Amino acid sequence: MLSVEEARKRVLEAVGVVEAEETPLIDALGLTLAEDAVARNNIPPFDNSAMDGYAVRSADVSCASRDNPVELEVLGDLAAGYATEVSVGRGQALRIMTGAPMPAGADAVVPVELTRAQGDRVLILDCVSEGTNVRRAGEDVKDGETVLAAGMAIGPAELGMLASLGYAKPRCFRRVRAGIISTGDELVAVDEELAPGKIRDSNSYTLFGMVREAGAEPLRLGVVRDDADLLERTILDNLERVDLFITSGGVSVGDYDMVKDVLGKLGEMNFWKVAMRPGKPQAFGHIGGKPLFGLPGNPVSVMVSFEQFVRPAILRMMGRREIFRPQVTAVLDAPMGRKEGRMEFVRVIVEWRDGRYHARPTGPQGSSILKSMVLGNALAVLPEDVGRLEPGAEVTVQLLR
Ligand code: AMP
Ligand code: MG
């Protein structure tokens, strides 16, 4: 049986990066940058006021105080969005709003709370030193600076930064399309009545969410009965539409290995068993050049396998540099009994307390207990050779949210 690391390595070696394209900024959220984003001007572009107040020459007000105010002549008003030719001379001030460019001559801003207006004059009630309440040109980003690098994920901050830099259509790796297929005679749709022996198809929704959260586009291709011909047809009909397939179910031993058979018949199987719990039987290979992840049927196995293999593969395909979840060390608050031999992914609740991460299992850990994924926010990763763990032991956890 393959180890999780070996299986992950094989998956990542077997997937390719998709093309990049110019993408309207608004559509770039969740995508990966395919070019470095370089500043073509300073941000901010000019020295400007950080406060509403009065632009002054700091030397004029160096001895100002409430008991000993300094009186200045007010030259006018300057709002954000406007520039002025006015220059502030000795004994003068300009009323200025946050974000307005600093006028020539002035080198500091006295906040309005520290002033008293008197007609066309103002009393300054406190001293300021040079540069106080002035935002310098380029203090955020310097002209020519590489601010974002190819391979970075575009989140809200990156979206804003790209806008600041003037990138209306950054080059991004395109969104990959993942075709999602549920298999099983026992499955009914979410809005159907439960007949005896039937359960609702939840996996296609879980996978929809996980694919979307990874920044890719999920395509739910429906429920396929336990019939290899039907599965074959569904895959072939959608081969041109998708970049990868994700199936659930039909890979366990009792299930006459439908997915494995179809993969072997239409394409190449890479592996079909991984030394992990949950999720031992699962298939990975290619059909018509498209990766196919044959995940197990049990809802938790689906999610754990997706996390270990599919998510990193999707991120790699979409050009992402960082493809793994953050991992931290946590101290166990409750024991964990387990059988050795396979890497185990225990659903845990991780909390930051007393200066470190603590983890405790969510409760029953069966691979069909989907509630464990609802309650948990992390997976504790127990290596093959680790047996029972006592409270106080340290474990590695993958943070999921
Ligand atoms: P299988 O690997 O096909 O034997 O599936 C294992 C178990 O996973 C089945 O007995 C079902 O209880 C469950 N299962 C399979 N597919 C789904 C699905 N789409 N949604 C929810 N549960 C499923
Ligand atoms: Mg099945």
Coordinates of C-alpha atoms and ligand atoms in Angstrom, one line a residue:
M1 CA 0.0 0.0 0.0
L2 CA 1.2 3.5 -0.8
S3 CA 1.9 6.0 2.0
V4 CA 0.0 9.2 2.0
E5 CA 3.2 11.1 1.2
E6 CA 3.9 8.8 -1.8
A7 CA 0.4 9.0 -3.1
R8 CA 0.4 12.8 -2.8
K9 CA 3.7 13.0 -4.6
R10 CA 2.3 10.8 -7.4
V11 CA -0.8 13.0 -7.7
L12 CA 1.2 16.2 -7.8
E13 CA 3.6 14.8 -10.4
A14 CA 0.7 13.7 -12.6
V15 CA -1.2 17.0 -12.8
G16 CA -0.3 20.0 -15.0
V17 CA -0.8 23.7 -14.7
V18 CA -3.6 25.3 -16.8
E19 CA -3.2 28.3 -19.1
A20 CA -3.1 31.9 -17.8
E21 CA -5.4 34.6 -19.2
E22 CA -6.1 38.2 -18.7
T23 CA -8.9 38.3 -16.1
P24 CA -11.2 41.2 -15.2
L25 CA -10.2 42.2 -11.7
I26 CA -13.6 41.4 -10.2
D27 CA -13.3 37.7 -11.4
A28 CA -9.8 37.2 -10.0
L29 CA -10.9 36.6 -6.4
G30 CA -9.7 33.1 -5.5
L31 CA -7.5 32.7 -8.5
T32 CA -3.7 32.7 -8.7
L33 CA -1.6 35.5 -10.2
A34 CA 0.3 34.4 -13.2
E35 CA 2.5 37.5 -13.4
D36 CA 4.3 39.7 -10.9
A37 CA 2.4 42.8 -10.0
V38 CA 4.8 45.8 -10.2
A39 CA 4.0 49.3 -9.1
R40 CA 4.0 51.9 -11.9
N41 CA 3.7 54.8 -9.4
N42 CA 4.2 55.5 -5.8
I43 CA 1.3 54.6 -3.4
P44 CA 0.3 57.0 -2.2
P45 CA 1.3 59.0 -5.2
F46 CA 1.9 62.2 -3.2
D47 CA 2.6 63.4 0.3
N48 CA -0.9 63.9 1.9
S49 CA -2.6 64.7 5.2
A50 CA -3.4 61.8 7.6
M51 CA -5.8 64.0 9.5
D52 CA -8.4 66.7 9.1
G53 CA -6.7 69.9 10.5
Y54 CA -4.2 72.6 9.4
A55 CA -1.1 72.2 7.3
V56 CA 1.6 74.3 8.9
R57 CA 5.3 74.9 9.1
S58 CA 6.3 73.0 12.2
A59 CA 8.9 75.6 13.1
D60 CA 6.1 78.2 13.4
V61 CA 4.3 76.2 16.1
S62 CA 7.2 74.6 18.0
C63 CA 6.3 76.4 21.2
A64 CA 2.5 76.3 20.9
S65 CA 0.5 75.1 23.8
R66 CA -3.0 75.7 25.3
D67 CA -1.7 78.4 27.6
N68 CA 0.4 79.9 24.9
P69 CA -1.3 79.4 21.5
V70 CA 0.2 80.4 18.2
E71 CA -2.0 82.4 15.9
L72 CA -1.7 81.7 12.1
E73 CA -3.3 83.2 9.0
V74 CA -5.6 80.7 7.2
L75 CA -5.0 80.7 3.4
G76 CA -8.0 78.6 2.5
D77 CA -9.4 75.1 2.4
L78 CA -8.1 72.0 0.7
A79 CA -10.3 68.9 0.3
A80 CA -9.2 65.4 -0.7
G81 CA -9.2 65.0 -4.4
Y82 CA -7.9 68.5 -5.2
A83 CA -4.5 70.1 -5.5
T84 CA -3.4 73.6 -4.8
E85 CA -0.9 76.1 -6.0
V86 CA -1.0 77.8 -2.6
S87 CA 2.2 77.8 -0.7
V88 CA 2.3 78.0 3.1
G89 CA 4.6 80.7 4.3
R90 CA 5.9 81.8 7.7
G91 CA 2.9 82.5 10.0
Q92 CA 0.4 80.8 7.7
A93 CA -1.7 77.7 7.6
L94 CA -4.0 75.9 5.1
R95 CA -7.1 74.1 6.4
I96 CA -6.7 70.5 5.0
M97 CA -8.8 67.3 4.9
T98 CA -7.5 63.7 5.2
G99 CA -6.0 62.5 2.0
A100 CA -5.6 66.0 0.5
P101 CA -2.1 66.7 -0.9
M102 CA 0.3 68.6 1.3
P103 CA 0.7 72.2 0.1
A104 CA 4.2 73.5 -0.6
G105 CA 5.9 75.0 2.4
A106 CA 4.0 73.0 5.0
D107 CA 5.7 70.1 6.7
A108 CA 3.2 68.9 9.3
V109 CA -0.6 68.8 10.1
V110 CA -2.1 70.0 13.3
P111 CA -5.3 67.9 14.0
V112 CA -8.4 70.1 14.1
E113 CA -9.0 69.1 17.8
L114 CA -5.8 70.9 18.7
T115 CA -6.9 74.2 17.1
R116 CA -9.5 76.9 17.5
A117 CA -10.7 78.7 14.4
Q118 CA -11.2 82.4 14.6
G119 CA -12.5 83.8 11.3
D120 CA -9.6 83.7 8.8
R121 CA -7.1 83.0 11.6
V122 CA -6.6 79.9 13.7
L123 CA -5.1 79.3 17.1
I124 CA -2.8 76.4 17.3
L125 CA -3.0 74.8 20.8
D126 CA -0.1 72.3 20.6
C127 CA 3.2 71.8 18.9
V128 CA 3.9 69.4 16.1
S129 CA 7.2 68.2 14.7
E130 CA 8.2 67.9 11.1
G131 CA 6.3 65.1 9.3
T132 CA 3.6 64.7 12.0
N133 CA 0.3 63.5 10.4
V134 CA 1.8 63.5 7.0
R135 CA 1.6 60.3 4.8
R136 CA 4.6 60.2 2.6
A137 CA 4.5 59.4 -1.1
G138 CA 5.5 55.8 -1.6
E139 CA 5.2 54.9 2.1
D140 CA 2.9 52.0 1.2
V141 CA 4.4 51.0 -2.1
K142 CA 7.4 52.4 -4.0
D143 CA 7.4 53.0 -7.8
G144 CA 8.9 50.0 -9.4
E145 CA 8.4 47.7 -6.4
T146 CA 7.2 44.1 -7.1
V147 CA 4.3 44.0 -4.7
L148 CA 2.7 40.6 -5.6
A149 CA 4.5 37.6 -7.1
A150 CA 3.2 35.1 -9.6
G151 CA 1.9 32.1 -7.8
M152 CA 0.2 34.1 -5.0
A153 CA -3.5 33.6 -4.2
I154 CA -5.7 36.5 -4.8
G155 CA -7.7 37.3 -1.7
P156 CA -9.4 40.6 -0.7
A157 CA -6.2 42.4 0.1
E158 CA -4.5 41.3 -3.1
L159 CA -7.6 42.4 -5.1
G160 CA -7.4 45.8 -3.5
M161 CA -3.7 46.0 -4.0
L162 CA -4.1 45.1 -7.7
A163 CA -6.7 47.9 -8.0
S164 CA -4.3 50.4 -6.3
L165 CA -1.6 49.3 -8.8
G166 CA -3.9 49.8 -11.8
Y167 CA -4.2 46.2 -12.8
A168 CA -7.7 46.1 -14.4
K169 CA -7.0 42.7 -16.0
P170 CA -4.3 40.8 -14.2
R171 CA -3.0 37.6 -15.8
C172 CA -4.3 34.8 -13.7
F173 CA -4.4 31.0 -14.2
R174 CA -7.8 30.1 -15.3
R175 CA -10.3 28.5 -13.0
V176 CA -10.2 24.7 -13.4
R177 CA -13.5 22.9 -13.8
A178 CA -14.1 19.8 -11.6
G179 CA -16.8 17.4 -12.6
I180 CA -18.4 15.8 -9.6
I181 CA -20.1 12.4 -9.8
S182 CA -21.8 10.5 -7.0
T183 CA -22.2 6.7 -7.4
G184 CA -24.5 4.3 -5.7
D185 CA -27.9 2.7 -6.1
E186 CA -28.7 3.8 -2.5
L187 CA -28.6 7.5 -3.3
V188 CA -31.6 9.8 -3.8
A189 CA -31.6 13.6 -4.4
V190 CA -31.9 16.0 -1.6
D191 CA -35.5 16.8 -2.4
E192 CA -36.7 13.2 -2.9
E193 CA -38.5 11.0 -0.4
L194 CA -36.4 8.5 1.4
A195 CA -37.5 5.0 0.4
P196 CA -36.4 2.0 2.4
G197 CA -32.7 1.4 1.9
K198 CA -32.1 4.8 0.5
I199 CA -30.0 7.8 1.7
R200 CA -29.6 11.3 0.4
D201 CA -26.6 12.1 -1.8
S202 CA -24.6 14.5 0.4
N203 CA -21.1 13.9 -1.1
S204 CA -21.8 15.9 -4.3
Y205 CA -22.7 18.9 -2.1
T206 CA -19.7 18.5 0.1
L207 CA -17.5 18.2 -2.9
F208 CA -19.2 21.2 -4.6
G209 CA -18.3 23.3 -1.5
M210 CA -14.7 22.0 -1.3
V211 CA -14.0 22.6 -5.0
R212 CA -15.5 26.1 -4.9
E213 CA -13.5 26.9 -1.7
A214 CA -10.3 25.8 -3.4
G215 CA -11.1 28.5 -6.1
A216 CA -12.1 26.0 -8.8
E217 CA -15.5 25.7 -10.6
P218 CA -17.6 22.7 -9.5
L219 CA -19.9 21.0 -12.0
R220 CA -22.3 18.5 -10.4
L221 CA -22.7 15.8 -13.0
G222 CA -25.4 13.9 -11.0
V223 CA -25.8 10.6 -9.3
V224 CA -24.8 7.5 -11.3
R225 CA -26.3 4.1 -10.4
D226 CA -23.9 1.2 -9.7
D227 CA -23.6 0.5 -13.4
A228 CA -20.2 0.7 -15.0
D229 CA -21.7 1.5 -18.4
L230 CA -23.5 4.5 -17.0
L231 CA -20.4 5.7 -15.2
E232 CA -18.4 5.3 -18.4
R233 CA -21.0 7.3 -20.4
T234 CA -21.1 10.1 -17.9
I235 CA -17.3 10.4 -17.9
L236 CA -17.0 10.3 -21.7
D237 CA -19.9 12.8 -22.2
N238 CA -18.2 15.3 -20.0
L239 CA -14.6 14.7 -20.9
E240 CA -14.3 18.0 -22.9
R241 CA -16.1 20.1 -20.3
V242 CA -14.0 19.4 -17.3
D243 CA -10.3 19.5 -16.2
L244 CA -10.7 16.8 -13.7
F245 CA -13.2 14.3 -12.3
I246 CA -14.0 13.6 -8.7
T247 CA -16.2 10.5 -8.1
S248 CA -17.4 9.3 -4.7
G249 CA -18.2 5.7 -3.9
G250 CA -17.8 2.6 -5.9
V251 CA -14.2 1.9 -5.0
S252 CA -14.6 -0.3 -1.9
V253 CA -14.0 -4.0 -2.2
G254 CA -17.6 -5.1 -1.9
D255 CA -18.6 -2.6 -4.6
Y256 CA -17.1 -4.6 -7.4
D257 CA -14.7 -1.7 -7.9
M258 CA -16.8 0.0 -10.6
V259 CA -14.6 3.2 -10.6
K260 CA -11.4 1.2 -10.8
D261 CA -12.7 -0.9 -13.7
V262 CA -13.8 2.1 -15.7
L263 CA -10.5 3.9 -15.0
G264 CA -8.6 0.8 -16.1
K265 CA -10.8 0.4 -19.2
L266 CA -10.9 4.1 -20.4
G267 CA -7.6 5.4 -19.1
E268 CA -4.7 4.6 -16.8
M269 CA -4.8 3.7 -13.1
N270 CA -2.0 5.2 -11.1
F271 CA -2.9 3.8 -7.6
W272 CA -6.0 2.6 -5.8
K273 CA -5.1 2.0 -2.2
V274 CA -3.5 4.4 0.3
A275 CA -2.3 3.5 3.8
M276 CA -4.6 6.0 5.5
R277 CA -7.7 6.0 7.8
P278 CA -10.3 7.0 6.7
G279 CA -10.0 6.5 3.0
K280 CA -8.0 3.4 2.3
P281 CA -9.6 2.3 -1.0
Q282 CA -9.5 5.1 -3.5
A283 CA -8.5 5.3 -7.1
F284 CA -6.4 7.9 -8.9
G285 CA -5.6 7.9 -12.6
H286 CA -6.3 9.7 -15.9
I287 CA -8.9 9.3 -18.6
G288 CA -8.3 11.1 -21.8
G289 CA -5.6 13.2 -20.2
K290 CA -7.9 14.3 -17.4
P291 CA -7.1 13.4 -13.8
L292 CA -9.8 11.3 -12.1
F293 CA -10.0 11.1 -8.3
G294 CA -12.1 8.1 -7.3
L295 CA -12.8 8.9 -3.7
P296 CA -14.4 6.5 -1.2
G297 CA -18.1 6.7 -0.6
N298 CA -18.2 7.5 3.1
P299 CA -18.7 11.2 3.7
V300 CA -15.7 11.7 6.0
S301 CA -13.4 9.7 3.8
V302 CA -14.5 12.0 0.9
M303 CA -13.5 15.1 2.8
V304 CA -10.2 13.7 4.2
S305 CA -9.1 12.4 0.8
F306 CA -10.1 15.6 -0.8
E307 CA -7.9 17.5 1.7
Q308 CA -4.9 15.3 1.2
F309 CA -5.0 14.8 -2.6
V310 CA -7.6 16.8 -4.5
R311 CA -7.2 20.2 -3.0
P312 CA -3.4 20.3 -3.4
A313 CA -3.8 19.0 -7.0
I314 CA -6.4 21.7 -7.9
L315 CA -4.2 24.4 -6.4
R316 CA -1.2 23.1 -8.3
M317 CA -3.3 23.0 -11.5
M318 CA -4.3 26.6 -10.9
G319 CA -0.7 27.7 -10.5
R320 CA -0.6 28.2 -6.8
R321 CA 2.8 28.2 -5.0
E322 CA 1.4 27.3 -1.5
I323 CA -0.8 24.3 -2.0
F324 CA -1.0 22.8 1.5
R325 CA -3.0 23.8 4.6
P326 CA -1.1 25.3 7.5
Q327 CA 0.1 22.7 10.0
V328 CA 0.8 23.4 13.7
T329 CA 1.7 21.4 16.7
A330 CA -1.1 21.0 19.3
V331 CA -1.2 19.4 22.7
L332 CA -3.8 16.8 23.2
D333 CA -6.5 17.4 25.9
A334 CA -8.0 13.9 25.6
P335 CA -6.6 10.5 24.8
M336 CA -6.6 9.1 21.3
G337 CA -6.8 5.3 21.0
R338 CA -5.9 3.9 17.6
K339 CA -4.6 1.0 15.6
E340 CA -1.2 1.4 14.1
G341 CA -0.3 0.7 10.5
R342 CA -2.0 3.5 8.6
M343 CA -1.8 7.2 8.8
E344 CA -4.9 8.4 10.6
F345 CA -6.7 11.7 10.3
V346 CA -8.6 12.4 13.5
R347 CA -11.2 15.2 13.4
V348 CA -10.4 17.6 16.2
I349 CA -11.3 20.9 17.7
V350 CA -8.3 23.1 17.9
E351 CA -8.2 26.1 20.2
W352 CA -5.5 28.5 21.2
R353 CA -5.2 28.6 25.0
D354 CA -2.5 29.5 27.5
G355 CA 0.0 30.3 24.8
R356 CA -0.4 27.1 22.7
Y357 CA -2.7 25.1 20.5
H358 CA -4.9 22.4 22.2
A359 CA -6.7 19.7 20.3
R360 CA -9.5 17.3 21.4
P361 CA -11.4 14.8 19.2
T362 CA -14.8 15.8 18.0
G363 CA -16.4 12.5 19.3
P364 CA -17.1 9.3 17.3
Q365 CA -14.6 9.0 14.4
G366 CA -16.4 6.6 12.0
S367 CA -15.9 7.5 8.4
S368 CA -19.6 7.9 8.0
I369 CA -19.9 10.4 10.9
L370 CA -20.1 13.6 8.9
K371 CA -20.9 15.5 12.1
S372 CA -17.2 15.1 13.0
M373 CA -16.4 17.4 10.1
V374 CA -19.1 19.9 11.1
L375 CA -17.8 20.0 14.7
G376 CA -14.0 19.9 13.9
N377 CA -11.9 22.7 12.6
A378 CA -8.7 20.6 12.0
L379 CA -7.4 17.2 11.3
A380 CA -4.8 15.6 13.7
V381 CA -2.3 13.7 11.6
L382 CA -1.2 10.5 13.4
P383 CA 1.7 8.8 11.6
E384 CA 1.6 5.1 10.7
D385 CA 3.7 3.9 13.7
V386 CA 2.1 5.9 16.5
G387 CA -0.1 4.0 18.8
R388 CA -2.3 5.2 21.7
L389 CA -1.7 8.9 22.7
E390 CA -2.3 10.2 26.1
P391 CA -3.4 13.7 27.1
G392 CA -0.4 16.0 27.0
A393 CA 1.1 14.4 23.9
E394 CA 1.9 16.6 21.0
V395 CA 0.3 16.1 17.6
T396 CA 0.5 17.7 14.2
V397 CA -2.7 19.2 13.1
Q398 CA -3.8 20.5 9.7
L399 CA -5.9 23.7 10.2
L400 CA -9.0 23.6 8.0
R401 CA -10.7 26.8 9.0
Ligands
AMP1 P1 -19.1 2.8 -1.3 O1 -17.7 3.2 -1.3 O2 -19.7 3.0 -2.6 O3 -19.3 1.4 -0.8 O4 -19.8 3.7 -0.3 C1 -19.6 3.6 1.1 C2 -20.8 4.2 1.8 O5 -20.7 5.6 1.6 C3 -22.1 3.9 1.3 O6 -22.6 2.8 2.0 C4 -23.0 5.1 1.7 O7 -23.4 4.9 3.0 C5 -22.0 6.2 1.7 N1 -22.1 7.0 0.5 C6 -21.7 6.7 -0.8 N2 -22.0 7.7 -1.6 C7 -22.6 8.7 -0.9 C8 -23.1 10.0 -1.2 N3 -23.0 10.5 -2.4 N4 -23.6 10.7 -0.2 C9 -23.6 10.2 1.0 N5 -23.2 9.0 1.4 C10 -22.7 8.2 0.5
MG2 MG -21.4 2.4 -3.6

